[in-house]
Amino acid sequence: MEIRENLLYTETHEWILKKDRVVRIGISDYAQDSLTDIVYVELPQIGQRFKKGEVIVTLESVKSVAEVYAPVSGEIIAVNEKLNDEPGLVNKMPYDDGWLVEMKLDDESELNLLMDAKQYEEMLNKSKDL
Amino acid sequence: MKTALYELHKELGATFTNFMGYEMPLKYTSVQEEHLNVRHRVGIFDVGHMGNIFVRGKDAMKFISKITVENAEKITEGKGQYTLLLNYDGDILDDEVFLHLKNEYLFIPNSGMHKKIAEWMKENAEGDVEIEDVSSDYSILAVQGPLCLDVLREIISFDIASLPLFGCYEIKNEMKIDFEGRCIISRTGYTGERGYELYIHPAEEAVQLFKKILEAGKKYGIMPVGLGARDTLRLEKGFMLACNEFEGGRNPIEAGLEWCIDWEHEFIGKDALIEFKKKEDYEKITFLECIEAGIPRKGDIVAKNEEIGIVTSGNFSPCLKKGIALAYIKTSHRNIGDEVYIEGRRKIKARIVKGPFVKKGEC
C-alpha cells in the first residue's frame, strides 16, 4: 500500500497536497483499496464553501458508499471533471489523476492538525493490529 | 469466523470483508476485473461460508418433500435441485441447493443459516430421518465461467461434462492430483455461467486443491474471485440473496420463485401460499435498470408519484456499466418499461425491465 511522502493525511484517509493557499484533496491508496472499485463520484460545485469535517465528495463503489470529508475549511476552486467519465481513476491513481477537488484555504493553521506520512502509516499499522 | 482458506486468501493479497460473521475475501484485484473474468473466462471462489447438512434415512425422501417446495421423488440419485424451505406462513426460511448422493442428501444452506435450518429440520423430522450438520467440517470451492471445464479436466479425470445442470457425483479415484479425503462435485453455481462446486472433507484439504486449481487454470486465465464479484455476478442474473431478498419474510410468489414449487405434493407452507394467491395486489420482486448515473442500494425507496416499493439489492453492473436493482414493487405498479425513481442518497431515474439484467452470453 503506497503512502506518499510529501502529503498530509486525515484519520478518515483523505490526503492533502498544499501549494500556497490552495490544497488538492484525494483519498489514500489504503482507502481506495478498502472501498474497492469506485463506479460513481459525486463532486461538489466550484464556488461551494465547506467547513472542516463536512462531506465534500461522495464515492460509490461496488461495495458501498463512502463520504469524503473536508480536511480543512474553504472554498472549492476546482473539481476533477475526469472522474465523471472515469471514476476508476481514484482506484488506479489515487495520488495523481485520481485527485478529487481543490480548495482555497480559509485558515492555514488547520493544516497543523493533520498527520504527515509517517504518522499516517503508524495509524494504519495500529488499526491493522486490532 | 474464518474458512480453512483464510491464510491462503491473505497470501493471495485479498481485501477482506465480514459476511454473516465470516472473514471472507471481498476481492483480490478488482471486483469488476474478477467479475468480467468469470463472464469471459473462469474464476475460483471459496464459498466455505455456506453450510452443509446431510439428510439420511429410509424416510429422507418423504421428509425432503415435506420441508421443501420440491417433490423429492423426482430428484433421483445423481441429481440435485435448487429449492426453498418455507415456514408454516409460507415465508421463505432459506433457498438451498440439495444433492441426491448415494444413500444420502446434501443440503447447502446459506451462510449463517445452517444452525437454524438444521434445527428446523430436526423439529419437523418424522420417521427414519437423520440430520447431520457438518458445516464446519466441509469446504466448498466454486469454479465458474465458460472455461471451467477445461480447468477442472486438469484436476479430475471423471467426465464432469456429462453432469447435467444440478447433477452431482462423488469423486473416488478420479483425481489426477494427490488428494486425501472426500470430494463431491455438482454442476451448480451462483454466477449464471457454466460452473461447478466442490464439497471437500476435511475442510483443510481444500487449501491445496484451491492452489492446484489456480495453477492448472493459469493457462486459461483463471482468477481467484471474492464476494464482491460474487454479489454483482448473481445480481446481473437476478439471483436472490437470502439475507436481502427474503429479509423480513417473503414468500415464493412475492419473490418470483413460484416456478420452484411443485404444487402436486404436500409441503410446509402450502396452505398459506394457496390463501396468499387469492390476493390481487401484493409486492413482487422487480428488476430495475438505472437510466441516470448513480447506484441503487438496499433500502432505497422506489417511487412513482407515491412510494411503490423498496430496493432489496442494488449495485453497479460491470457488464452493463450502469446501476441495477432488485426491488419489491406492488403488482399494480409493475409494468415493464415504466419509469420510476429510486430514492436513496439521491434520486435516480430507473426503468422497470424484464429480468435477468444480463442474459446468457451477453457481456
Tab-separated table of C-alpha atoms in Angstrom:
chain	number	residue	atom	x	y	z
A	1	MET	CA	0.000	0.000	0.000
A	2	GLU	CA	1.534	3.293	-1.032
A	3	ILE	CA	1.701	6.178	1.392
A	4	ARG	CA	3.104	9.162	-0.410
A	5	GLU	CA	5.764	11.137	1.425
A	6	ASN	CA	5.043	14.767	0.632
A	7	LEU	CA	1.354	14.697	1.589
A	8	LEU	CA	-0.684	15.348	4.717
A	9	TYR	CA	-3.318	12.877	5.844
A	10	THR	CA	-6.505	12.703	7.918
A	11	GLU	CA	-7.815	9.964	10.167
A	12	THR	CA	-10.551	9.424	7.602
A	13	HIS	CA	-7.973	8.658	4.886
A	14	GLU	CA	-8.025	11.852	2.836
A	15	TRP	CA	-4.692	13.184	1.580
A	16	ILE	CA	-3.878	16.854	1.186
A	17	LEU	CA	-1.279	18.451	-1.054
A	18	LYS	CA	-0.586	22.101	-0.250
A	19	LYS	CA	0.653	24.705	-2.682
A	20	ASP	CA	0.389	28.256	-1.396
A	21	ARG	CA	-3.157	28.851	-0.100
A	22	VAL	CA	-4.595	26.082	-2.254
A	23	VAL	CA	-4.887	22.421	-1.295
A	24	ARG	CA	-5.551	19.463	-3.555
A	25	ILE	CA	-7.528	16.657	-1.894
A	26	GLY	CA	-7.866	12.969	-2.619
A	27	ILE	CA	-8.170	9.642	-0.830
A	28	SER	CA	-5.292	7.397	0.144
A	29	ASP	CA	-4.290	4.173	-1.542
A	30	TYR	CA	-5.461	2.344	1.568
A	31	ALA	CA	-8.893	3.992	1.315
A	32	GLN	CA	-9.372	3.196	-2.360
A	33	ASP	CA	-8.369	-0.405	-1.756
A	34	SER	CA	-10.835	-0.887	1.097
A	35	LEU	CA	-13.605	0.740	-0.894
A	36	THR	CA	-12.982	-1.491	-3.934
A	37	ASP	CA	-13.931	-0.366	-7.449
A	38	ILE	CA	-15.281	3.159	-7.426
A	39	VAL	CA	-18.018	3.449	-10.017
A	40	TYR	CA	-19.552	6.834	-9.306
A	41	VAL	CA	-18.183	10.073	-7.915
A	42	GLU	CA	-20.397	12.925	-6.793
A	43	LEU	CA	-18.341	16.099	-6.890
A	44	PRO	CA	-19.241	19.477	-5.391
A	45	GLN	CA	-19.783	22.697	-7.368
A	46	ILE	CA	-16.991	25.159	-7.885
A	47	GLY	CA	-17.528	28.060	-5.508
A	48	GLN	CA	-19.218	25.927	-2.862
A	49	ARG	CA	-17.925	26.547	0.653
A	50	PHE	CA	-17.275	23.808	3.194
A	51	LYS	CA	-16.343	23.758	6.827
A	52	LYS	CA	-13.800	21.265	8.028
A	53	GLY	CA	-15.497	17.879	8.537
A	54	GLU	CA	-18.385	18.442	6.125
A	55	VAL	CA	-18.990	15.988	3.286
A	56	ILE	CA	-17.407	17.330	0.098
A	57	VAL	CA	-17.465	14.266	-2.159
A	58	THR	CA	-19.421	11.007	-2.220
A	59	LEU	CA	-17.736	7.925	-3.642
A	60	GLU	CA	-19.818	4.952	-4.636
A	61	SER	CA	-18.097	1.624	-5.070
A	62	VAL	CA	-19.343	-1.842	-5.898
A	63	LYS	CA	-19.111	-2.491	-2.171
A	64	SER	CA	-20.543	0.579	-0.538
A	65	VAL	CA	-20.857	4.343	-0.363
A	66	ALA	CA	-18.168	6.443	1.253
A	67	GLU	CA	-18.099	10.081	2.128
A	68	VAL	CA	-15.052	12.252	1.784
A	69	TYR	CA	-14.808	14.938	4.431
A	70	ALA	CA	-13.343	18.383	4.022
A	71	PRO	CA	-9.976	18.143	5.790
A	72	VAL	CA	-9.914	21.934	6.069
A	73	SER	CA	-12.395	24.773	5.688
A	74	GLY	CA	-12.516	26.716	2.457
A	75	GLU	CA	-13.919	27.203	-0.999
A	76	ILE	CA	-13.919	24.712	-3.879
A	77	ILE	CA	-11.929	26.164	-6.754
A	78	ALA	CA	-11.570	23.061	-8.946
A	79	VAL	CA	-13.001	19.567	-9.261
A	80	ASN	CA	-11.550	16.636	-11.169
A	81	GLU	CA	-14.034	16.503	-14.058
A	82	LYS	CA	-12.307	13.430	-15.491
A	83	LEU	CA	-13.867	11.364	-12.717
A	84	ASN	CA	-17.323	11.830	-14.213
A	85	ASP	CA	-16.319	9.599	-17.103
A	86	GLU	CA	-13.673	7.535	-15.400
A	87	PRO	CA	-14.371	7.142	-11.686
A	88	GLY	CA	-11.930	4.204	-11.604
A	89	LEU	CA	-9.042	6.704	-11.742
A	90	VAL	CA	-9.443	7.040	-7.977
A	91	ASN	CA	-8.524	3.341	-7.713
A	92	LYS	CA	-5.817	3.390	-10.348
A	93	MET	CA	-4.030	6.583	-9.381
A	94	PRO	CA	-5.324	7.777	-6.033
A	95	TYR	CA	-2.471	10.273	-5.596
A	96	ASP	CA	-2.277	11.538	-9.172
A	97	ASP	CA	-5.039	11.534	-11.803
A	98	GLY	CA	-7.491	10.288	-9.184
A	99	TRP	CA	-7.463	13.524	-7.152
A	100	LEU	CA	-10.903	14.838	-6.188
A	101	VAL	CA	-11.057	18.582	-5.535
A	102	GLU	CA	-9.005	21.703	-4.925
A	103	MET	CA	-9.892	24.153	-2.195
A	104	LYS	CA	-8.789	27.625	-1.242
A	105	LEU	CA	-7.923	27.518	2.415
A	106	ASP	CA	-9.643	29.767	4.940
A	107	ASP	CA	-7.186	29.164	7.717
A	108	GLU	CA	-3.760	27.687	7.125
A	109	SER	CA	-3.362	26.768	10.759
A	110	GLU	CA	-5.930	23.973	10.254
A	111	LEU	CA	-3.200	22.113	8.385
A	112	ASN	CA	-1.229	21.766	11.604
A	113	LEU	CA	-3.803	19.279	12.870
A	114	LEU	CA	-3.204	16.855	10.005
A	115	MET	CA	-0.832	13.891	10.010
A	116	ASP	CA	2.303	13.547	7.962
A	117	ALA	CA	3.042	10.355	6.017
A	118	LYS	CA	4.876	8.755	8.913
A	119	GLN	CA	2.092	9.415	11.389
A	120	TYR	CA	-0.495	8.149	8.913
A	121	GLU	CA	1.488	4.966	8.394
A	122	GLU	CA	1.654	4.438	12.158
A	123	MET	CA	-2.101	4.901	12.386
A	124	LEU	CA	-2.702	2.318	9.659
A	125	ASN	CA	-0.347	-0.165	11.294
A	126	LYS	CA	-2.129	0.263	14.594
A	127	SER	CA	-5.536	-0.371	13.076
A	128	LYS	CA	-4.199	-3.493	11.382
A	129	ASP	CA	-3.080	-4.891	14.731
A	130	LEU	CA	-6.596	-4.775	16.110
B	1	MET	CA	-15.113	-16.960	11.861
B	2	LYS	CA	-12.711	-17.961	9.141
B	3	THR	CA	-12.826	-20.635	6.476
B	4	ALA	CA	-9.989	-23.121	6.050
B	5	LEU	CA	-8.636	-20.996	3.210
B	6	TYR	CA	-8.220	-17.747	5.161
B	7	GLU	CA	-4.413	-17.794	5.226
B	8	LEU	CA	-4.261	-18.615	1.531
B	9	HIS	CA	-6.503	-15.662	0.722
B	10	LYS	CA	-4.138	-13.461	2.688
B	11	GLU	CA	-1.178	-14.795	0.721
B	12	LEU	CA	-3.078	-14.051	-2.477
B	13	GLY	CA	-3.461	-10.440	-1.364
B	14	ALA	CA	-7.189	-10.422	-0.669
B	15	THR	CA	-9.012	-7.487	0.879
B	16	PHE	CA	-11.396	-8.979	3.435
B	17	THR	CA	-14.954	-8.280	4.404
B	18	ASN	CA	-17.152	-9.646	7.134
B	19	PHE	CA	-20.105	-11.521	5.716
B	20	MET	CA	-22.538	-13.209	8.093
B	21	GLY	CA	-19.783	-13.497	10.683
B	22	TYR	CA	-17.148	-14.852	8.287
B	23	GLU	CA	-13.965	-13.045	7.309
B	24	MET	CA	-14.182	-13.575	3.558
B	25	PRO	CA	-12.190	-12.237	0.614
B	26	LEU	CA	-14.026	-9.264	-0.854
B	27	LYS	CA	-11.631	-9.042	-3.800
B	28	TYR	CA	-8.102	-9.947	-4.747
B	29	THR	CA	-7.512	-7.425	-7.526
B	30	SER	CA	-10.630	-5.535	-8.574
B	31	VAL	CA	-14.278	-6.527	-8.274
B	32	GLN	CA	-15.042	-5.622	-11.876
B	33	GLU	CA	-11.979	-7.374	-13.246
B	34	GLU	CA	-12.865	-10.539	-11.325
B	35	HIS	CA	-16.482	-10.246	-12.418
B	36	LEU	CA	-15.630	-9.958	-16.113
B	37	ASN	CA	-13.106	-12.760	-15.837
B	38	VAL	CA	-15.864	-15.102	-14.678
B	39	ARG	CA	-18.141	-13.964	-17.522
B	40	HIS	CA	-15.421	-14.362	-20.180
B	41	ARG	CA	-13.008	-16.947	-18.812
B	42	VAL	CA	-13.059	-18.599	-15.404
B	43	GLY	CA	-12.781	-17.869	-11.697
B	44	ILE	CA	-12.436	-19.812	-8.465
B	45	PHE	CA	-14.288	-18.878	-5.283
B	46	ASP	CA	-14.041	-20.026	-1.680
B	47	VAL	CA	-17.640	-20.423	-0.600
B	48	GLY	CA	-16.878	-22.309	2.569
B	49	HIS	CA	-19.095	-19.897	4.482
B	50	MET	CA	-22.080	-21.773	3.080
B	51	GLY	CA	-23.442	-24.618	5.173
B	52	ASN	CA	-23.511	-28.373	4.668
B	53	ILE	CA	-26.232	-30.582	6.122
B	54	PHE	CA	-26.609	-34.275	5.395
B	55	VAL	CA	-30.046	-35.856	5.460
B	56	ARG	CA	-30.127	-39.640	5.602
B	57	GLY	CA	-32.508	-42.433	6.497
B	58	LYS	CA	-35.281	-44.513	4.977
B	59	ASP	CA	-37.756	-41.641	5.144
B	60	ALA	CA	-35.398	-38.926	3.883
B	61	MET	CA	-37.117	-38.502	0.525
B	62	LYS	CA	-40.553	-38.158	2.105
B	63	PHE	CA	-39.127	-35.706	4.631
B	64	ILE	CA	-37.476	-33.531	1.968
B	65	SER	CA	-40.724	-33.372	0.020
B	66	LYS	CA	-42.367	-32.067	3.165
B	67	ILE	CA	-39.824	-29.427	4.181
B	68	THR	CA	-39.067	-28.109	0.687
B	69	VAL	CA	-41.327	-26.992	-2.170
B	70	GLU	CA	-39.840	-29.770	-4.303
B	71	ASN	CA	-41.219	-33.257	-4.729
B	72	ALA	CA	-38.028	-35.130	-3.884
B	73	GLU	CA	-39.215	-38.254	-5.680
B	74	LYS	CA	-38.251	-36.505	-8.908
B	75	ILE	CA	-34.722	-35.856	-7.779
B	76	THR	CA	-33.197	-39.244	-8.328
B	77	GLU	CA	-29.674	-40.239	-7.346
B	78	GLY	CA	-27.070	-38.122	-9.124
B	79	LYS	CA	-29.417	-35.176	-9.473
B	80	GLY	CA	-29.756	-32.007	-7.460
B	81	GLN	CA	-32.222	-29.173	-7.177
B	82	TYR	CA	-32.491	-25.513	-6.215
B	83	THR	CA	-35.385	-25.279	-3.806
B	84	LEU	CA	-36.964	-23.346	-0.954
B	85	LEU	CA	-37.722	-24.143	2.651
B	86	LEU	CA	-40.820	-22.362	3.926
B	87	ASN	CA	-42.304	-21.810	7.337
B	88	TYR	CA	-45.987	-22.520	8.006
B	89	ASP	CA	-46.852	-18.959	6.946
B	90	GLY	CA	-45.418	-19.709	3.527
B	91	ASP	CA	-42.454	-17.374	4.015
B	92	ILE	CA	-39.052	-18.448	2.758
B	93	LEU	CA	-36.706	-19.597	5.518
B	94	ASP	CA	-33.882	-20.212	3.086
B	95	ASP	CA	-33.184	-21.052	-0.548
B	96	GLU	CA	-30.882	-24.003	-0.935
B	97	VAL	CA	-29.477	-26.496	-3.339
B	98	PHE	CA	-29.718	-30.126	-2.326
B	99	LEU	CA	-27.904	-33.005	-3.944
B	100	HIS	CA	-29.043	-36.616	-4.066
B	101	LEU	CA	-25.925	-38.681	-3.428
B	102	LYS	CA	-25.694	-42.385	-2.805
B	103	ASN	CA	-27.843	-43.128	0.270
B	104	GLU	CA	-27.800	-39.518	1.406
B	105	TYR	CA	-28.784	-35.990	0.533
B	106	LEU	CA	-26.529	-32.978	0.953
B	107	PHE	CA	-28.183	-29.608	1.606
B	108	ILE	CA	-26.264	-26.354	1.126
B	109	PRO	CA	-27.907	-23.699	3.331
B	110	ASN	CA	-26.929	-20.071	3.033
B	111	SER	CA	-24.167	-18.592	5.105
B	112	GLY	CA	-25.202	-18.195	8.718
B	113	MET	CA	-28.334	-20.282	8.204
B	114	HIS	CA	-27.103	-23.828	8.790
B	115	LYS	CA	-27.848	-23.941	12.529
B	116	LYS	CA	-31.336	-22.564	12.096
B	117	ILE	CA	-32.074	-24.902	9.202
B	118	ALA	CA	-30.669	-27.987	10.948
B	119	GLU	CA	-32.873	-27.163	13.952
B	120	TRP	CA	-35.912	-26.617	11.739
B	121	MET	CA	-35.251	-29.921	10.011
B	122	LYS	CA	-34.934	-31.765	13.308
B	123	GLU	CA	-38.157	-30.203	14.610
B	124	ASN	CA	-40.034	-31.375	11.546
B	125	ALA	CA	-38.388	-34.766	11.049
B	126	GLU	CA	-40.647	-37.811	11.077
B	127	GLY	CA	-39.785	-41.486	10.917
B	128	ASP	CA	-36.337	-42.698	9.987
B	129	VAL	CA	-34.561	-39.422	9.266
B	130	GLU	CA	-31.082	-38.468	10.375
B	131	ILE	CA	-29.886	-34.866	10.132
B	132	GLU	CA	-26.216	-34.050	10.449
B	133	ASP	CA	-24.875	-30.503	10.282
B	134	VAL	CA	-21.284	-30.777	9.079
B	135	SER	CA	-20.862	-27.139	8.051
B	136	SER	CA	-17.574	-26.607	9.856
B	137	ASP	CA	-16.071	-29.863	8.582
B	138	TYR	CA	-16.517	-29.158	4.890
B	139	SER	CA	-15.095	-26.607	2.481
B	140	ILE	CA	-16.813	-25.543	-0.708
B	141	LEU	CA	-15.000	-24.270	-3.781
B	142	ALA	CA	-16.777	-22.925	-6.827
B	143	VAL	CA	-15.173	-22.910	-10.279
B	144	GLN	CA	-17.272	-20.793	-12.593
B	145	GLY	CA	-17.075	-19.407	-16.094
B	146	PRO	CA	-17.078	-20.627	-19.693
B	147	LEU	CA	-13.627	-22.234	-19.337
B	148	CYS	CA	-14.374	-24.064	-16.070
B	149	LEU	CA	-14.463	-27.458	-17.757
B	150	ASP	CA	-11.000	-27.018	-19.234
B	151	VAL	CA	-9.615	-26.161	-15.824
B	152	LEU	CA	-11.322	-28.962	-13.916
B	153	ARG	CA	-10.311	-31.547	-16.514
B	154	GLU	CA	-6.715	-30.887	-15.470
B	155	ILE	CA	-7.608	-31.949	-11.923
B	156	ILE	CA	-10.362	-34.533	-12.277
B	157	SER	CA	-10.453	-37.426	-14.740
B	158	PHE	CA	-14.168	-38.151	-14.283
B	159	ASP	CA	-16.188	-36.903	-17.259
B	160	ILE	CA	-17.706	-33.929	-15.485
B	161	ALA	CA	-19.109	-32.605	-18.772
B	162	SER	CA	-21.618	-35.442	-18.521
B	163	LEU	CA	-23.178	-33.958	-15.387
B	164	PRO	CA	-26.493	-32.278	-16.162
B	165	LEU	CA	-27.354	-28.935	-14.589
B	166	PHE	CA	-27.582	-29.540	-10.805
B	167	GLY	CA	-26.198	-33.040	-11.307
B	168	CYS	CA	-23.827	-34.371	-8.651
B	169	TYR	CA	-21.204	-37.046	-8.257
B	170	GLU	CA	-18.813	-38.232	-5.595
B	171	ILE	CA	-15.309	-38.406	-6.975
B	172	LYS	CA	-13.474	-41.533	-5.877
B	173	ASN	CA	-10.268	-42.480	-7.653
B	174	GLU	CA	-10.720	-39.919	-10.360
B	175	MET	CA	-8.477	-37.189	-9.010
B	176	LYS	CA	-5.408	-36.503	-11.126
B	177	ILE	CA	-3.707	-34.975	-8.101
B	178	ASP	CA	-2.874	-36.250	-4.631
B	179	PHE	CA	-5.983	-35.791	-2.625
B	180	GLU	CA	-6.821	-37.241	0.760
B	181	GLY	CA	-10.452	-37.023	1.638
B	182	ARG	CA	-13.902	-36.717	0.221
B	183	CYS	CA	-14.782	-34.638	-2.834
B	184	ILE	CA	-18.311	-34.251	-4.122
B	185	ILE	CA	-18.890	-32.246	-7.286
B	186	SER	CA	-22.077	-30.640	-8.557
B	187	ARG	CA	-22.841	-28.592	-11.635
B	188	THR	CA	-24.149	-25.614	-9.748
B	189	GLY	CA	-23.215	-22.038	-9.022
B	190	TYR	CA	-24.332	-18.507	-8.337
B	191	THR	CA	-22.919	-16.677	-11.325
B	192	GLY	CA	-25.184	-17.617	-14.212
B	193	GLU	CA	-22.199	-19.061	-16.066
B	194	ARG	CA	-21.385	-22.715	-16.511
B	195	GLY	CA	-19.841	-23.811	-13.255
B	196	TYR	CA	-19.145	-26.495	-10.731
B	197	GLU	CA	-18.944	-26.628	-6.971
B	198	LEU	CA	-16.709	-28.948	-4.986
B	199	TYR	CA	-17.588	-30.043	-1.447
B	200	ILE	CA	-14.473	-31.106	0.369
B	201	HIS	CA	-13.845	-33.025	3.547
B	202	PRO	CA	-11.798	-32.444	5.588
B	203	ALA	CA	-12.126	-28.700	5.062
B	204	GLU	CA	-8.333	-28.157	5.215
B	205	GLU	CA	-7.851	-30.336	2.157
B	206	ALA	CA	-9.414	-27.543	0.111
B	207	VAL	CA	-6.331	-25.364	0.587
B	208	GLN	CA	-4.083	-27.410	-1.654
B	209	LEU	CA	-6.936	-28.104	-4.057
B	210	PHE	CA	-7.578	-24.368	-4.441
B	211	LYS	CA	-3.870	-23.840	-5.132
B	212	LYS	CA	-3.754	-26.652	-7.678
B	213	ILE	CA	-6.827	-25.384	-9.491
B	214	LEU	CA	-5.259	-21.913	-9.656
B	215	GLU	CA	-2.063	-23.425	-11.006
B	216	ALA	CA	-3.817	-25.624	-13.563
B	217	GLY	CA	-6.089	-22.767	-14.559
B	218	LYS	CA	-3.280	-20.323	-15.261
B	219	LYS	CA	-3.229	-21.050	-18.962
B	220	TYR	CA	-6.973	-20.459	-19.105
B	221	GLY	CA	-6.667	-17.120	-17.327
B	222	ILE	CA	-8.228	-18.197	-14.048
B	223	MET	CA	-8.508	-15.635	-11.235
B	224	PRO	CA	-9.457	-16.055	-7.595
B	225	VAL	CA	-12.741	-14.211	-7.118
B	226	GLY	CA	-14.084	-12.587	-3.952
B	227	LEU	CA	-17.529	-11.936	-2.557
B	228	GLY	CA	-17.697	-8.528	-4.238
B	229	ALA	CA	-17.876	-10.068	-7.690
B	230	ARG	CA	-19.965	-12.951	-6.401
B	231	ASP	CA	-22.602	-10.381	-5.495
B	232	THR	CA	-22.501	-8.425	-8.771
B	233	LEU	CA	-22.473	-11.666	-10.794
B	234	ARG	CA	-25.579	-13.012	-9.100
B	235	LEU	CA	-27.365	-9.658	-9.226
B	236	GLU	CA	-26.919	-9.350	-13.007
B	237	LYS	CA	-28.662	-12.707	-13.304
B	238	GLY	CA	-31.399	-11.767	-10.843
B	239	PHE	CA	-30.481	-14.476	-8.356
B	240	MET	CA	-31.781	-13.958	-4.853
B	241	LEU	CA	-29.540	-13.251	-1.876
B	242	ALA	CA	-31.372	-14.709	1.111
B	243	CYS	CA	-30.326	-12.049	3.618
B	244	ASN	CA	-31.541	-9.318	1.222
B	245	GLU	CA	-34.438	-10.610	-0.848
B	246	PHE	CA	-36.077	-12.738	1.855
B	247	GLU	CA	-35.448	-10.359	4.748
B	248	GLY	CA	-38.458	-9.683	6.922
B	249	GLY	CA	-40.436	-12.610	5.489
B	250	ARG	CA	-41.221	-13.015	1.780
B	251	ASN	CA	-42.985	-15.947	0.170
B	252	PRO	CA	-42.071	-17.592	-3.170
B	253	ILE	CA	-44.848	-15.761	-5.020
B	254	GLU	CA	-43.591	-12.369	-3.868
B	255	ALA	CA	-40.006	-13.425	-4.599
B	256	GLY	CA	-40.862	-14.514	-8.147
B	257	LEU	CA	-39.891	-18.076	-7.285
B	258	GLU	CA	-43.213	-19.774	-7.838
B	259	TRP	CA	-41.540	-21.791	-10.610
B	260	CYS	CA	-39.676	-23.681	-7.867
B	261	ILE	CA	-42.897	-25.045	-6.425
B	262	ASP	CA	-44.234	-28.462	-7.262
B	263	TRP	CA	-47.895	-27.896	-6.348
B	264	GLU	CA	-48.698	-31.593	-6.819
B	265	HIS	CA	-47.438	-32.563	-3.403
B	266	GLU	CA	-47.877	-31.560	0.232
B	267	PHE	CA	-45.259	-29.326	1.842
B	268	ILE	CA	-44.927	-26.983	4.781
B	269	GLY	CA	-46.343	-23.566	3.885
B	270	LYS	CA	-48.542	-24.804	1.021
B	271	ASP	CA	-51.871	-23.892	2.640
B	272	ALA	CA	-50.674	-20.372	3.406
B	273	LEU	CA	-49.497	-19.921	-0.190
B	274	ILE	CA	-52.832	-21.080	-1.634
B	275	GLU	CA	-54.501	-18.483	0.563
B	276	PHE	CA	-51.966	-15.808	-0.474
B	277	LYS	CA	-52.579	-16.441	-4.172
B	278	LYS	CA	-56.101	-15.069	-3.782
B	279	LYS	CA	-54.621	-11.611	-3.190
B	280	GLU	CA	-54.814	-9.172	-6.057
B	281	ASP	CA	-52.204	-6.664	-5.022
B	282	TYR	CA	-49.005	-7.546	-3.271
B	283	GLU	CA	-45.322	-6.685	-3.569
B	284	LYS	CA	-43.371	-8.732	-6.078
B	285	ILE	CA	-39.702	-8.849	-6.964
B	286	THR	CA	-38.979	-6.498	-9.844
B	287	PHE	CA	-35.942	-5.667	-11.961
B	288	LEU	CA	-34.870	-2.022	-12.201
B	289	GLU	CA	-32.270	-0.615	-14.552
B	290	CYS	CA	-30.997	2.907	-13.936
B	291	ILE	CA	-31.312	5.473	-16.694
B	292	GLU	CA	-29.378	8.104	-14.747
B	293	ALA	CA	-25.986	7.844	-13.084
B	294	GLY	CA	-25.985	6.536	-9.538
B	295	ILE	CA	-26.003	3.243	-7.720
B	296	PRO	CA	-29.180	1.941	-6.071
B	297	ARG	CA	-28.723	0.408	-2.631
B	298	LYS	CA	-30.626	-1.901	-0.341
B	299	GLY	CA	-33.308	0.050	1.491
B	300	ASP	CA	-33.802	2.751	-1.154
B	301	ILE	CA	-37.412	3.687	-1.834
B	302	VAL	CA	-38.980	3.146	-5.253
B	303	ALA	CA	-41.434	5.868	-6.143
B	304	LYS	CA	-43.719	6.944	-8.919
B	305	ASN	CA	-45.555	9.958	-7.573
B	306	GLU	CA	-46.089	7.863	-4.440
B	307	GLU	CA	-43.996	5.200	-2.784
B	308	ILE	CA	-44.499	1.916	-4.664
B	309	GLY	CA	-41.724	-0.301	-3.384
B	310	ILE	CA	-38.338	-0.866	-1.814
B	311	VAL	CA	-34.915	-1.937	-3.120
B	312	THR	CA	-33.540	-5.157	-1.605
B	313	SER	CA	-30.319	-5.387	-3.667
B	314	GLY	CA	-28.661	-2.749	-5.768
B	315	ASN	CA	-25.269	-2.284	-7.311
B	316	PHE	CA	-23.329	-1.317	-10.385
B	317	SER	CA	-23.420	-3.842	-13.206
B	318	PRO	CA	-19.889	-4.393	-14.548
B	319	CYS	CA	-21.360	-5.799	-17.777
B	320	LEU	CA	-23.965	-3.116	-18.436
B	321	LYS	CA	-21.959	-0.291	-16.823
B	322	LYS	CA	-24.991	1.085	-15.025
B	323	GLY	CA	-26.899	0.752	-11.803
B	324	ILE	CA	-29.250	-2.213	-11.411
B	325	ALA	CA	-31.553	-3.239	-8.584
B	326	LEU	CA	-33.960	-5.830	-7.326
B	327	ALA	CA	-36.945	-4.277	-5.619
B	328	TYR	CA	-40.281	-5.333	-4.219
B	329	ILE	CA	-42.934	-3.324	-6.044
B	330	LYS	CA	-46.710	-3.502	-5.785
B	331	THR	CA	-48.074	-5.686	-8.578
B	332	SER	CA	-50.421	-2.863	-9.583
B	333	HIS	CA	-47.344	-0.758	-10.436
B	334	ARG	CA	-45.126	-3.387	-12.032
B	335	ASN	CA	-45.326	-2.503	-15.706
B	336	ILE	CA	-42.344	-3.331	-17.875
B	337	GLY	CA	-40.972	-0.151	-19.420
B	338	ASP	CA	-42.384	2.182	-16.779
B	339	GLU	CA	-40.085	4.843	-15.420
B	340	VAL	CA	-39.710	5.148	-11.666
B	341	TYR	CA	-37.412	6.900	-9.235
B	342	ILE	CA	-35.073	5.190	-6.832
B	343	GLU	CA	-34.723	7.450	-3.840
B	344	GLY	CA	-31.779	6.919	-1.559
B	345	ARG	CA	-28.863	9.275	-1.217
B	346	ARG	CA	-30.130	10.901	-4.399
B	347	LYS	CA	-32.998	10.436	-6.810
B	348	ILE	CA	-32.085	8.149	-9.703
B	349	LYS	CA	-34.393	7.675	-12.659
B	350	ALA	CA	-34.793	3.987	-13.493
B	351	ARG	CA	-36.878	1.745	-15.690
B	352	ILE	CA	-38.738	-1.455	-14.854
B	353	VAL	CA	-37.285	-4.186	-17.051
B	354	LYS	CA	-37.718	-7.887	-17.600
B	355	GLY	CA	-35.058	-9.953	-15.877
B	356	PRO	CA	-32.379	-11.110	-15.924
B	357	PHE	CA	-30.360	-7.954	-16.468
B	358	VAL	CA	-27.653	-9.849	-18.337
B	359	LYS	CA	-28.788	-12.746	-20.486
B	360	LYS	CA	-26.768	-15.793	-21.376
B	361	GLY	CA	-23.700	-14.900	-23.407
B	362	GLU	CA	-24.389	-11.169	-23.138
B	363	CYS	CA	-21.498	-9.231	-21.685
